[in-house]
PDB file of C-alpha atoms in Angstrom:
ATOM      1  CA  MET P  12     -67.224 251.666 -35.897  1.00 87.00           C
ATOM      2  CA  PHE P  13     -65.002 249.768 -33.503  1.00 93.00           C
ATOM      3  CA  ASN P  14     -66.122 248.529 -30.095  1.00 96.00           C
ATOM      4  CA  LYS P  15     -63.617 246.319 -28.270  1.00 97.00           C
ATOM      5  CA  VAL P  16     -62.861 246.056 -24.568  1.00 97.00           C
ATOM      6  CA  ILE P  17     -59.986 244.137 -22.963  1.00 97.00           C
ATOM      7  CA  LEU P  18     -59.972 243.874 -19.163  1.00 97.00           C
ATOM      8  CA  ILE P  19     -57.950 242.037 -16.546  1.00 96.00           C
ATOM      9  CA  GLY P  20     -59.515 241.725 -13.131  1.00 96.00           C
ATOM     10  CA  ASN P  21     -60.817 239.511 -10.359  1.00 96.00           C
ATOM     11  CA  LEU P  22     -64.345 238.194  -9.880  1.00 97.00           C
ATOM     12  CA  THR P  23     -66.114 239.945  -6.999  1.00 97.00           C
ATOM     13  CA  LYS P  24     -68.410 236.948  -6.345  1.00 96.00           C
ATOM     14  CA  ASP P  25     -69.159 233.532  -7.797  1.00 97.00           C
ATOM     15  CA  PRO P  26     -70.500 233.591 -11.381  1.00 98.00           C
ATOM     16  CA  GLU P  27     -74.230 233.039 -11.961  1.00 98.00           C
ATOM     17  CA  LEU P  28     -75.338 230.567 -14.662  1.00 98.00           C
ATOM     18  CA  ARG P  29     -78.797 230.612 -16.210  1.00 97.00           C
ATOM     19  CA  TYR P  30     -80.330 229.465 -19.508  1.00 98.00           C
ATOM     20  CA  THR P  31     -82.311 231.319 -22.162  1.00 97.00           C
ATOM     21  CA  PRO P  32     -85.741 229.908 -23.139  1.00 97.00           C
ATOM     22  CA  GLN P  33     -83.952 228.372 -26.156  1.00 97.00           C
ATOM     23  CA  GLY P  34     -81.518 226.553 -23.840  1.00 97.00           C
ATOM     24  CA  THR P  35     -78.417 228.722 -24.403  1.00 97.00           C
ATOM     25  CA  PRO P  36     -76.184 228.950 -21.323  1.00 98.00           C
ATOM     26  CA  VAL P  37     -75.601 232.514 -20.061  1.00 98.00           C
ATOM     27  CA  THR P  38     -73.245 233.378 -17.208  1.00 98.00           C
ATOM     28  CA  SER P  39     -72.940 236.786 -15.593  1.00 98.00           C
ATOM     29  CA  PHE P  40     -70.097 237.911 -13.373  1.00 98.00           C
ATOM     30  CA  ARG P  41     -68.637 241.150 -12.052  1.00 98.00           C
ATOM     31  CA  LEU P  42     -64.973 242.071 -12.321  1.00 97.00           C
ATOM     32  CA  ALA P  43     -62.997 244.375 -10.078  1.00 97.00           C
ATOM     33  CA  VAL P  44     -60.426 246.130 -12.279  1.00 96.00           C
ATOM     34  CA  ASN P  45     -57.696 248.109 -10.530  1.00 93.00           C
ATOM     35  CA  THR P  46     -55.893 251.125 -11.989  1.00 90.00           C
ATOM     36  CA  ARG P  47     -52.784 252.489 -10.315  1.00 89.00           C
ATOM     37  CA  TYR P  48     -51.484 255.973 -11.003  1.00 88.00           C
ATOM     38  CA  LYS P  49     -49.197 258.550  -9.504  1.00 88.00           C
ATOM     39  CA  GLN P  50     -50.628 261.831  -8.221  1.00 87.00           C
ATOM     40  CA  SER P  51     -48.002 264.282  -7.037  1.00 87.00           C
ATOM     41  CA  ASP P  52     -45.550 262.011  -5.213  1.00 89.00           C
ATOM     42  CA  GLU P  53     -48.206 259.595  -4.013  1.00 89.00           C
ATOM     43  CA  MET P  54     -49.372 256.343  -5.629  1.00 90.00           C
ATOM     44  CA  LYS P  55     -53.178 256.089  -5.875  1.00 90.00           C
ATOM     45  CA  GLN P  56     -55.467 253.242  -6.862  1.00 91.00           C
ATOM     46  CA  ASP P  57     -58.964 253.274  -8.357  1.00 94.00           C
ATOM     47  CA  THR P  58     -61.167 250.218  -8.698  1.00 95.00           C
ATOM     48  CA  LEU P  59     -63.909 249.827 -11.296  1.00 95.00           C
ATOM     49  CA  PHE P  60     -66.614 247.188 -10.912  1.00 97.00           C
ATOM     50  CA  ILE P  61     -67.726 245.977 -14.334  1.00 97.00           C
ATOM     51  CA  ASP P  62     -70.559 243.555 -15.180  1.00 97.00           C
ATOM     52  CA  ASN P  63     -69.830 240.880 -17.800  1.00 98.00           C
ATOM     53  CA  ILE P  64     -72.098 238.505 -19.733  1.00 98.00           C
ATOM     54  CA  VAL P  65     -70.819 235.398 -21.542  1.00 98.00           C
ATOM     55  CA  PHE P  66     -72.771 232.870 -23.648  1.00 98.00           C
ATOM     56  CA  GLY P  67     -72.501 229.244 -24.764  1.00 97.00           C
ATOM     57  CA  LYS P  68     -69.761 226.790 -23.816  1.00 97.00           C
ATOM     58  CA  GLN P  69     -67.617 229.590 -22.360  1.00 97.00           C
ATOM     59  CA  ALA P  70     -70.514 230.440 -20.008  1.00 97.00           C
ATOM     60  CA  GLU P  71     -70.516 226.867 -18.722  1.00 97.00           C
ATOM     61  CA  ASN P  72     -66.718 226.875 -18.312  1.00 97.00           C
ATOM     62  CA  VAL P  73     -66.740 230.174 -16.427  1.00 97.00           C
ATOM     63  CA  ASN P  74     -69.414 228.858 -14.073  1.00 97.00           C
ATOM     64  CA  LYS P  75     -67.626 225.523 -13.592  1.00 96.00           C
ATOM     65  CA  TYR P  76     -64.034 226.684 -13.084  1.00 96.00           C
ATOM     66  CA  LEU P  77     -64.144 230.238 -11.698  1.00 96.00           C
ATOM     67  CA  ASN P  78     -65.221 231.601  -8.346  1.00 96.00           C
ATOM     68  CA  LYS P  79     -64.912 234.727  -6.229  1.00 96.00           C
ATOM     69  CA  GLY P  80     -61.365 236.095  -6.465  1.00 95.00           C
ATOM     70  CA  SER P  81     -60.445 234.284  -9.704  1.00 96.00           C
ATOM     71  CA  ALA P  82     -58.282 236.337 -12.066  1.00 97.00           C
ATOM     72  CA  VAL P  83     -59.369 236.570 -15.708  1.00 97.00           C
ATOM     73  CA  LEU P  84     -58.705 238.449 -18.909  1.00 97.00           C
ATOM     74  CA  VAL P  85     -61.852 239.174 -20.916  1.00 97.00           C
ATOM     75  CA  GLU P  86     -62.232 240.464 -24.456  1.00 98.00           C
ATOM     76  CA  GLY P  87     -65.563 241.679 -25.691  1.00 98.00           C
ATOM     77  CA  ARG P  88     -67.702 244.635 -26.626  1.00 97.00           C
ATOM     78  CA  LEU P  89     -69.315 247.300 -24.499  1.00 97.00           C
ATOM     79  CA  GLN P  90     -73.123 247.402 -24.471  1.00 96.00           C
ATOM     80  CA  GLU P  91     -75.587 249.725 -22.768  1.00 95.00           C
ATOM     81  CA  ARG P  92     -78.704 248.159 -21.297  1.00 93.00           C
ATOM     82  CA  ARG P  93     -81.728 250.404 -20.632  1.00 95.00           C
ATOM     83  CA  TRP P  94     -84.891 249.782 -18.635  1.00 93.00           C
ATOM     84  CA  GLU P  95     -87.552 251.567 -16.637  1.00 94.00           C
ATOM     85  CA  SER P  96     -87.997 251.129 -12.885  1.00 92.00           C
ATOM     86  CA  ASN P  97     -90.605 252.946 -10.803  1.00 94.00           C
ATOM     87  CA  GLY P  98     -91.207 255.417 -13.627  1.00 93.00           C
ATOM     88  CA  GLN P  99     -87.500 256.285 -13.967  1.00 95.00           C
ATOM     89  CA  GLN P 100     -85.290 255.477 -16.921  1.00 95.00           C
ATOM     90  CA  LYS P 101     -82.183 253.550 -15.896  1.00 94.00           C
ATOM     91  CA  SER P 102     -79.182 252.269 -17.783  1.00 94.00           C
ATOM     92  CA  LYS P 103     -75.887 250.515 -17.244  1.00 94.00           C
ATOM     93  CA  PHE P 104     -72.915 249.456 -19.315  1.00 95.00           C
ATOM     94  CA  GLU P 105     -71.750 245.850 -19.423  1.00 97.00           C
ATOM     95  CA  VAL P 106     -69.275 243.799 -21.429  1.00 98.00           C
ATOM     96  CA  ILE P 107     -70.601 241.133 -23.779  1.00 98.00           C
ATOM     97  CA  VAL P 108     -67.680 238.715 -23.546  1.00 98.00           C
ATOM     98  CA  GLN P 109     -66.343 237.016 -26.662  1.00 97.00           C
ATOM     99  CA  ASN P 110     -63.243 235.431 -25.125  1.00 97.00           C
ATOM    100  CA  VAL P 111     -62.256 234.544 -21.555  1.00 96.00           C
ATOM    101  CA  ARG P 112     -58.763 233.617 -20.434  1.00 96.00           C
ATOM    102  CA  PHE P 113     -58.339 232.148 -16.974  1.00 95.00           C
ATOM    103  CA  LEU P 114     -55.281 233.622 -15.269  1.00 95.00           C
ATOM    104  CA  SER P 115     -53.265 231.918 -12.573  1.00 82.00           C
ATOM    105  CA  LYS P 116     -51.701 233.651  -9.592  1.00 65.00           C
ATOM    106  CA  ARG P 117     -48.444 233.902 -11.566  1.00 55.00           C
ATOM    107  CA  GLY P 118     -50.068 235.730 -14.483  1.00 48.00           C
ATOM    108  CA  THR P 119     -50.054 232.827 -16.959  1.00 49.00           C
ATOM    109  CA  SER P 120     -53.265 232.125 -18.841  1.00 54.00           C
ATOM    110  CA  THR P 121     -55.414 229.297 -20.125  1.00 54.00           C
ATOM    111  CA  ASP P 122     -57.455 230.212 -23.208  1.00 56.00           C
ATOM    112  CA  GLN P 123     -61.109 229.164 -22.838  1.00 54.00           C
ATOM    113  CA  THR P 124     -62.596 229.695 -26.308  1.00 52.00           C
TER     114      THR P 124
END
C-alpha cells in the first residue's frame, strides 16, 4: 500500500505546541489549501481546511518560525482518527507530517527536516 500526501497551503492560525508524556514535542496546525478550476467560462475556487500533526525537532521549528498566514509545503501520510463523543462515533482525517518546507512569499522554500 502507498499513502503519501503533498500539500501547499497557508496556516489558518498559529501552530500549537505540546509534549507527550515521554517529552516528545508535537505541534498541530491547520492548512487552508486552495484549488482553482474552470467551470463553464467561469473560474471557481474551493478551499480545503486540513489538520496536520508534526513531531520532534520539526514540531519545535514549526512552532518557533511559523504563524497564521505562513505558507508551507508538507509531505506526510493521511490518517483517520476515531473517537466517541456523547454516544456518537466521530472521525476525522489528518496528515501526519514527515517533512515541512517553509515557503516565502516568492515561492522559494527552506527545507526543515
